[in-house]
């Protein structure tokens, strides 16, 4: 069973966390099952960027993003080459290391 290491995030998991994931579930599903409440303003329908994460390790094991996800990601705060929308990124058979960005676009537009 792959594991996901979530790097420390002040709000969602201050100490960081290591969680078990089921192959085939999304990163956000594994997070939420373990009380890591990544934002999901569009209820996980690939219509916002608040669930943006950066996959520091294991990126290649994820199914590739589709065009819609890539279009949404372009709007994300702090976009990096290994960025994904965690509601669209499906866990494969490898462990992942995931960073939750400091801000979401909602917070940036609120003036942080
Ligand atoms: S929750 Fe909106 S795109 Fe993932």
Tab-separated table of N, CA and C and ligand atoms in Angstrom:
chain	number	residue	atom	x	y	z
A	1	UNK	N	0.853	-1.202	0.000
A	1	UNK	CA	0.000	0.000	0.000
A	1	UNK	C	0.887	1.251	0.000
A	2	UNK	N	0.710	2.136	-0.972
A	2	UNK	CA	1.568	3.328	-0.981
A	2	UNK	C	1.277	4.255	0.199
A	3	UNK	N	2.281	4.973	0.580
A	3	UNK	CA	2.109	5.966	1.636
A	3	UNK	C	2.287	7.358	1.052
A	4	UNK	N	1.617	8.288	1.652
A	4	UNK	CA	1.806	9.686	1.264
A	4	UNK	C	2.376	10.424	2.468
A	5	UNK	N	3.513	11.054	2.250
A	5	UNK	CA	4.092	11.915	3.279
A	5	UNK	C	3.624	13.332	2.988
A	6	UNK	N	2.906	13.915	3.913
A	6	UNK	CA	2.539	15.320	3.777
A	6	UNK	C	3.541	16.147	4.570
A	7	UNK	N	4.177	17.062	3.891
A	7	UNK	CA	5.145	17.925	4.566
A	7	UNK	C	4.382	18.887	5.483
A	8	UNK	N	5.041	19.384	6.523
A	8	UNK	CA	4.339	20.247	7.476
A	8	UNK	C	3.710	21.471	6.803
A	9	UNK	N	2.489	21.764	7.210
A	9	UNK	CA	1.779	22.961	6.746
A	9	UNK	C	1.146	23.569	7.992
A	10	UNK	N	1.363	24.847	8.212
A	10	UNK	CA	0.985	25.472	9.476
A	10	UNK	C	-0.465	25.204	9.857
A	11	UNK	N	-1.330	25.199	8.885
A	11	UNK	CA	-2.756	25.075	9.193
A	11	UNK	C	-3.248	23.627	9.132
A	12	UNK	N	-2.874	22.938	8.091
A	12	UNK	CA	-3.505	21.636	7.832
A	12	UNK	C	-2.824	20.473	8.550
A	13	UNK	N	-1.516	20.534	8.712
A	13	UNK	CA	-0.812	19.453	9.428
A	13	UNK	C	0.521	20.008	9.909
A	14	UNK	N	0.497	20.715	11.031
A	14	UNK	CA	1.699	21.422	11.512
A	14	UNK	C	2.913	20.527	11.688
A	15	UNK	N	2.691	19.273	12.023
A	15	UNK	CA	3.832	18.373	12.245
A	15	UNK	C	4.174	17.573	10.991
A	16	UNK	N	3.410	17.734	9.930
A	16	UNK	CA	3.524	16.827	8.800
A	16	UNK	C	2.803	15.536	9.134
A	17	UNK	N	2.679	14.653	8.181
A	17	UNK	CA	1.946	13.408	8.433
A	17	UNK	C	2.350	12.363	7.402
A	18	UNK	N	2.231	11.096	7.807
A	18	UNK	CA	2.419	9.985	6.876
A	18	UNK	C	1.129	9.184	6.900
A	19	UNK	N	0.508	9.029	5.742
A	19	UNK	CA	-0.790	8.347	5.704
A	19	UNK	C	-0.743	7.210	4.681
A	20	UNK	N	-1.562	6.200	4.915
A	20	UNK	CA	-1.702	5.111	3.942
A	20	UNK	C	-2.686	5.540	2.865
A	21	UNK	N	-2.392	5.199	1.639
A	21	UNK	CA	-3.292	5.535	0.536
A	21	UNK	C	-3.660	4.258	-0.213
A	22	UNK	N	-4.838	4.247	-0.777
A	22	UNK	CA	-5.245	3.125	-1.636
A	22	UNK	C	-4.880	3.478	-3.065
A	23	UNK	N	-4.232	2.579	-3.795
A	23	UNK	CA	-4.017	2.874	-5.212
A	23	UNK	C	-5.373	3.158	-5.865
A	24	UNK	N	-5.440	4.196	-6.657
A	24	UNK	CA	-6.694	4.515	-7.332
A	24	UNK	C	-7.486	5.614	-6.671
A	25	UNK	N	-7.155	5.966	-5.430
A	25	UNK	CA	-7.859	7.091	-4.813
A	25	UNK	C	-7.062	8.369	-5.066
A	26	UNK	N	-7.733	9.493	-4.902
A	26	UNK	CA	-7.041	10.758	-5.131
A	26	UNK	C	-6.231	11.145	-3.895
A	27	UNK	N	-5.289	12.031	-4.107
A	27	UNK	CA	-4.474	12.506	-2.981
A	27	UNK	C	-5.361	13.165	-1.931
A	28	UNK	N	-6.339	13.949	-2.382
A	28	UNK	CA	-7.172	14.655	-1.392
A	28	UNK	C	-8.033	13.664	-0.605
A	29	UNK	N	-8.446	12.580	-1.236
A	29	UNK	CA	-9.257	11.592	-0.516
A	29	UNK	C	-8.440	10.976	0.618
A	30	UNK	N	-7.193	10.651	0.334
A	30	UNK	CA	-6.334	10.080	1.376
A	30	UNK	C	-6.084	11.102	2.481
A	31	UNK	N	-5.924	12.357	2.092
A	31	UNK	CA	-5.686	13.409	3.086
A	31	UNK	C	-6.897	13.571	4.006
A	32	UNK	N	-8.062	13.690	3.405
A	32	UNK	CA	-9.270	13.944	4.190
A	32	UNK	C	-9.570	12.779	5.135
A	33	UNK	N	-9.318	11.563	4.677
A	33	UNK	CA	-9.539	10.406	5.544
A	33	UNK	C	-8.657	10.482	6.784
A	34	UNK	N	-7.599	11.241	6.693
A	34	UNK	CA	-6.667	11.351	7.816
A	34	UNK	C	-6.691	12.735	8.448
A	35	UNK	N	-7.808	13.410	8.296
A	35	UNK	CA	-8.037	14.713	8.944
A	35	UNK	C	-7.091	15.809	8.479
A	36	UNK	N	-6.602	15.676	7.264
A	36	UNK	CA	-5.832	16.769	6.679
A	36	UNK	C	-6.775	17.442	5.694
A	37	UNK	N	-7.238	18.599	6.077
A	37	UNK	CA	-8.372	19.186	5.360
A	37	UNK	C	-7.897	20.168	4.286
A	38	UNK	N	-7.352	19.597	3.217
A	38	UNK	CA	-6.955	20.434	2.080
A	38	UNK	C	-8.213	21.114	1.548
A	39	UNK	N	-8.094	22.374	1.211
A	39	UNK	CA	-9.277	23.087	0.706
A	39	UNK	C	-9.780	22.464	-0.591
A	40	UNK	N	-11.073	22.589	-0.796
A	40	UNK	CA	-11.657	22.015	-2.021
A	40	UNK	C	-12.918	22.800	-2.378
A	41	UNK	N	-12.690	24.030	-2.786
A	41	UNK	CA	-13.799	24.968	-2.959
A	41	UNK	C	-14.820	24.516	-3.991
A	42	UNK	N	-14.396	23.762	-4.987
A	42	UNK	CA	-15.360	23.347	-6.023
A	42	UNK	C	-15.882	21.939	-5.759
A	43	UNK	N	-15.663	21.439	-4.550
A	43	UNK	CA	-16.101	20.075	-4.207
A	43	UNK	C	-15.496	19.030	-5.137
A	44	UNK	N	-14.262	19.267	-5.481
A	44	UNK	CA	-13.456	18.269	-6.193
A	44	UNK	C	-13.932	17.983	-7.612
A	45	UNK	N	-14.387	19.027	-8.277
A	45	UNK	CA	-14.849	18.831	-9.656
A	45	UNK	C	-13.930	19.506	-10.674
A	46	UNK	N	-12.693	19.749	-10.298
A	46	UNK	CA	-11.695	20.293	-11.211
A	46	UNK	C	-12.116	21.661	-11.753
A	47	UNK	N	-12.688	22.479	-10.882
A	47	UNK	CA	-13.148	23.791	-11.318
A	47	UNK	C	-12.597	24.919	-10.449
A	48	UNK	N	-11.564	24.632	-9.657
A	48	UNK	CA	-10.931	25.687	-8.871
A	48	UNK	C	-9.452	25.299	-8.752
A	49	UNK	N	-8.713	25.995	-7.914
A	49	UNK	CA	-7.321	25.567	-7.702
A	49	UNK	C	-7.003	25.446	-6.219
A	50	UNK	N	-8.017	25.472	-5.373
A	50	UNK	CA	-7.724	25.509	-3.937
A	50	UNK	C	-7.136	24.197	-3.425
A	51	UNK	N	-7.252	23.130	-4.183
A	51	UNK	CA	-6.708	21.840	-3.742
A	51	UNK	C	-5.309	21.596	-4.322
A	52	UNK	N	-4.700	22.641	-4.844
A	52	UNK	CA	-3.361	22.535	-5.446
A	52	UNK	C	-2.338	21.994	-4.443
A	53	UNK	N	-1.563	21.016	-4.886
A	53	UNK	CA	-0.425	20.534	-4.098
A	53	UNK	C	0.785	20.382	-5.022
A	54	UNK	N	1.944	20.301	-4.404
A	54	UNK	CA	3.173	20.060	-5.157
A	54	UNK	C	3.690	18.676	-4.755
A	55	UNK	N	3.893	17.832	-5.745
A	55	UNK	CA	4.321	16.453	-5.477
A	55	UNK	C	5.845	16.421	-5.557
A	56	UNK	N	6.473	16.415	-4.386
A	56	UNK	CA	7.944	16.504	-4.319
A	56	UNK	C	8.619	15.190	-4.680
A	57	UNK	N	7.973	14.080	-4.370
A	57	UNK	CA	8.530	12.781	-4.769
A	57	UNK	C	7.400	11.887	-5.238
A	58	UNK	N	7.673	11.097	-6.264
A	58	UNK	CA	6.678	10.154	-6.765
A	58	UNK	C	5.803	10.720	-7.866
A	59	UNK	N	6.118	11.904	-8.328
A	59	UNK	CA	5.270	12.573	-9.335
A	59	UNK	C	5.019	11.681	-10.541
A	60	UNK	N	6.069	10.978	-10.964
A	60	UNK	CA	5.957	10.167	-12.189
A	60	UNK	C	4.998	8.994	-12.026
A	61	UNK	N	4.715	8.607	-10.792
A	61	UNK	CA	3.829	7.452	-10.592
A	61	UNK	C	2.359	7.830	-10.713
A	62	UNK	N	2.079	9.114	-10.781
A	62	UNK	CA	0.685	9.555	-10.910
A	62	UNK	C	0.241	9.469	-12.359
A	63	UNK	N	-1.041	9.208	-12.535
A	63	UNK	CA	-1.581	9.313	-13.891
A	63	UNK	C	-1.405	10.749	-14.367
A	64	UNK	N	-1.126	10.913	-15.646
A	64	UNK	CA	-0.899	12.268	-16.164
A	64	UNK	C	-2.143	13.129	-16.001
A	65	UNK	N	-1.906	14.417	-15.831
A	65	UNK	CA	-3.034	15.349	-15.733
A	65	UNK	C	-3.668	15.524	-17.110
A	66	UNK	N	-4.947	15.851	-17.134
A	66	UNK	CA	-5.590	16.114	-18.421
A	66	UNK	C	-5.592	17.627	-18.690
A	67	UNK	N	-6.131	17.971	-19.836
A	67	UNK	CA	-6.052	19.367	-20.269
A	67	UNK	C	-6.804	20.304	-19.330
A	68	UNK	N	-7.951	19.844	-18.861
A	68	UNK	CA	-8.752	20.679	-17.960
A	68	UNK	C	-7.969	20.980	-16.679
A	69	UNK	N	-7.346	19.937	-16.129
A	69	UNK	CA	-6.557	20.148	-14.913
A	69	UNK	C	-5.403	21.121	-15.185
A	70	UNK	N	-4.739	20.929	-16.314
A	70	UNK	CA	-3.617	21.820	-16.637
A	70	UNK	C	-4.091	23.272	-16.772
A	71	UNK	N	-5.243	23.456	-17.371
A	71	UNK	CA	-5.775	24.816	-17.515
A	71	UNK	C	-6.058	25.437	-16.154
A	72	UNK	N	-6.629	24.638	-15.249
A	72	UNK	CA	-6.925	25.170	-13.913
A	72	UNK	C	-5.624	25.466	-13.170
A	73	UNK	N	-4.674	24.539	-13.291
A	73	UNK	CA	-3.413	24.708	-12.560
A	73	UNK	C	-2.708	26.005	-12.929
A	74	UNK	N	-2.866	26.407	-14.178
A	74	UNK	CA	-2.227	27.651	-14.611
A	74	UNK	C	-2.607	28.827	-13.731
A	75	UNK	N	-3.740	28.721	-13.058
A	75	UNK	CA	-4.217	29.824	-12.215
A	75	UNK	C	-3.802	29.674	-10.749
A	76	UNK	N	-3.141	28.579	-10.437
A	76	UNK	CA	-2.839	28.306	-9.026
A	76	UNK	C	-1.729	29.205	-8.498
A	77	UNK	N	-1.825	29.528	-7.210
A	77	UNK	CA	-0.764	30.287	-6.569
A	77	UNK	C	0.434	29.360	-6.364
A	78	UNK	N	1.639	29.830	-6.737
A	78	UNK	CA	2.846	29.057	-6.466
A	78	UNK	C	3.024	27.837	-7.362
A	79	UNK	N	2.567	27.950	-8.590
A	79	UNK	CA	2.647	26.820	-9.525
A	79	UNK	C	4.098	26.361	-9.732
A	80	UNK	N	4.284	25.049	-9.733
A	80	UNK	CA	5.604	24.474	-10.005
A	80	UNK	C	5.441	23.340	-11.019
A	81	UNK	N	6.558	22.885	-11.623
A	81	UNK	CA	6.432	21.805	-12.619
A	81	UNK	C	5.755	20.560	-12.053
A	82	UNK	N	5.929	20.299	-10.768
A	82	UNK	CA	5.333	19.108	-10.166
A	82	UNK	C	4.028	19.411	-9.443
A	83	UNK	N	3.361	20.477	-9.841
A	83	UNK	CA	2.074	20.814	-9.242
A	83	UNK	C	0.977	19.907	-9.786
A	84	UNK	N	0.012	19.588	-8.919
A	84	UNK	CA	-1.192	18.857	-9.333
A	84	UNK	C	-2.375	19.389	-8.537
A	85	UNK	N	-3.552	19.153	-9.067
A	85	UNK	CA	-4.760	19.357	-8.266
A	85	UNK	C	-4.992	18.056	-7.501
A	86	UNK	N	-5.038	18.165	-6.190
A	86	UNK	CA	-5.071	16.921	-5.400
A	86	UNK	C	-6.386	16.172	-5.544
A	87	UNK	N	-7.424	16.825	-6.061
A	87	UNK	CA	-8.682	16.093	-6.286
A	87	UNK	C	-8.675	15.367	-7.618
A	88	UNK	N	-7.652	15.598	-8.425
A	88	UNK	CA	-7.573	14.938	-9.730
A	88	UNK	C	-6.406	13.963	-9.797
A	89	UNK	N	-5.438	14.120	-8.927
A	89	UNK	CA	-4.234	13.286	-8.974
A	89	UNK	C	-4.512	11.951	-8.289
A	90	UNK	N	-4.457	10.887	-9.055
A	90	UNK	CA	-4.786	9.555	-8.550
A	90	UNK	C	-3.509	8.834	-8.139
A	91	UNK	N	-3.523	8.293	-6.930
A	91	UNK	CA	-2.359	7.609	-6.380
A	91	UNK	C	-2.081	6.332	-7.174
A	92	UNK	N	-0.817	6.129	-7.508
A	92	UNK	CA	-0.420	4.899	-8.196
A	92	UNK	C	0.123	3.905	-7.191
A	93	UNK	N	1.211	3.230	-7.537
A	93	UNK	CA	1.736	2.203	-6.627
A	93	UNK	C	3.004	2.641	-5.907
A	94	UNK	N	3.319	3.919	-5.992
A	94	UNK	CA	4.552	4.408	-5.350
A	94	UNK	C	4.209	5.374	-4.219
A	95	UNK	N	5.129	5.473	-3.265
A	95	UNK	CA	4.968	6.458	-2.202
A	95	UNK	C	5.102	7.865	-2.782
A	96	UNK	N	4.445	8.796	-2.134
A	96	UNK	CA	4.479	10.188	-2.585
A	96	UNK	C	4.915	11.082	-1.440
A	97	UNK	N	5.572	12.164	-1.788
A	97	UNK	CA	5.815	13.231	-0.817
A	97	UNK	C	5.118	14.468	-1.354
A	98	UNK	N	4.238	15.021	-0.544
A	98	UNK	CA	3.341	16.071	-1.015
A	98	UNK	C	3.487	17.317	-0.151
A	99	UNK	N	3.618	18.425	-0.807
A	99	UNK	CA	3.660	19.711	-0.099
A	99	UNK	C	2.357	20.457	-0.375
A	100	UNK	N	1.733	20.925	0.667
A	100	UNK	CA	0.540	21.759	0.513
A	100	UNK	C	1.035	23.206	0.487
A	101	UNK	N	0.785	23.929	-0.610
A	101	UNK	CA	1.325	25.289	-0.684
A	101	UNK	C	0.823	26.157	0.468
A	102	UNK	N	1.598	27.163	0.759
A	102	UNK	CA	1.274	28.027	1.895
A	102	UNK	C	-0.066	28.718	1.693
A	103	UNK	N	-0.321	29.134	0.489
A	103	UNK	CA	-1.552	29.866	0.216
A	103	UNK	C	-2.353	29.183	-0.876
A	104	UNK	N	-3.642	29.455	-0.884
A	104	UNK	CA	-4.457	29.133	-2.048
A	104	UNK	C	-4.793	30.446	-2.729
A	105	UNK	N	-5.304	30.343	-3.924
A	105	UNK	CA	-5.628	31.557	-4.657
A	105	UNK	C	-6.705	32.357	-3.934
A	106	UNK	N	-7.580	31.677	-3.194
A	106	UNK	CA	-8.613	32.394	-2.436
A	106	UNK	C	-7.976	33.309	-1.414
A	107	UNK	N	-6.971	32.806	-0.725
A	107	UNK	CA	-6.324	33.624	0.306
A	107	UNK	C	-5.563	34.775	-0.311
A	108	UNK	N	-4.914	34.526	-1.451
A	108	UNK	CA	-4.150	35.587	-2.086
A	108	UNK	C	-5.093	36.723	-2.488
A	109	UNK	N	-6.263	36.347	-3.015
A	109	UNK	CA	-7.176	37.405	-3.442
A	109	UNK	C	-7.785	38.126	-2.248
A	110	UNK	N	-7.682	37.514	-1.059
A	110	UNK	CA	-8.149	38.214	0.152
A	110	UNK	C	-7.061	39.121	0.713
A	111	UNK	N	-5.919	39.173	0.093
A	111	UNK	CA	-4.914	40.163	0.457
A	111	UNK	C	-3.807	39.667	1.361
A	112	UNK	N	-3.587	38.361	1.455
A	112	UNK	CA	-2.464	37.862	2.259
A	112	UNK	C	-1.148	38.120	1.562
B	1	LIG	S1	-11.253	21.007	-5.304
B	1	LIG	FE1	-11.514	22.361	-6.940
B	1	LIG	S2	-10.132	21.597	-8.384
B	1	LIG	FE2	-9.837	20.284	-6.749
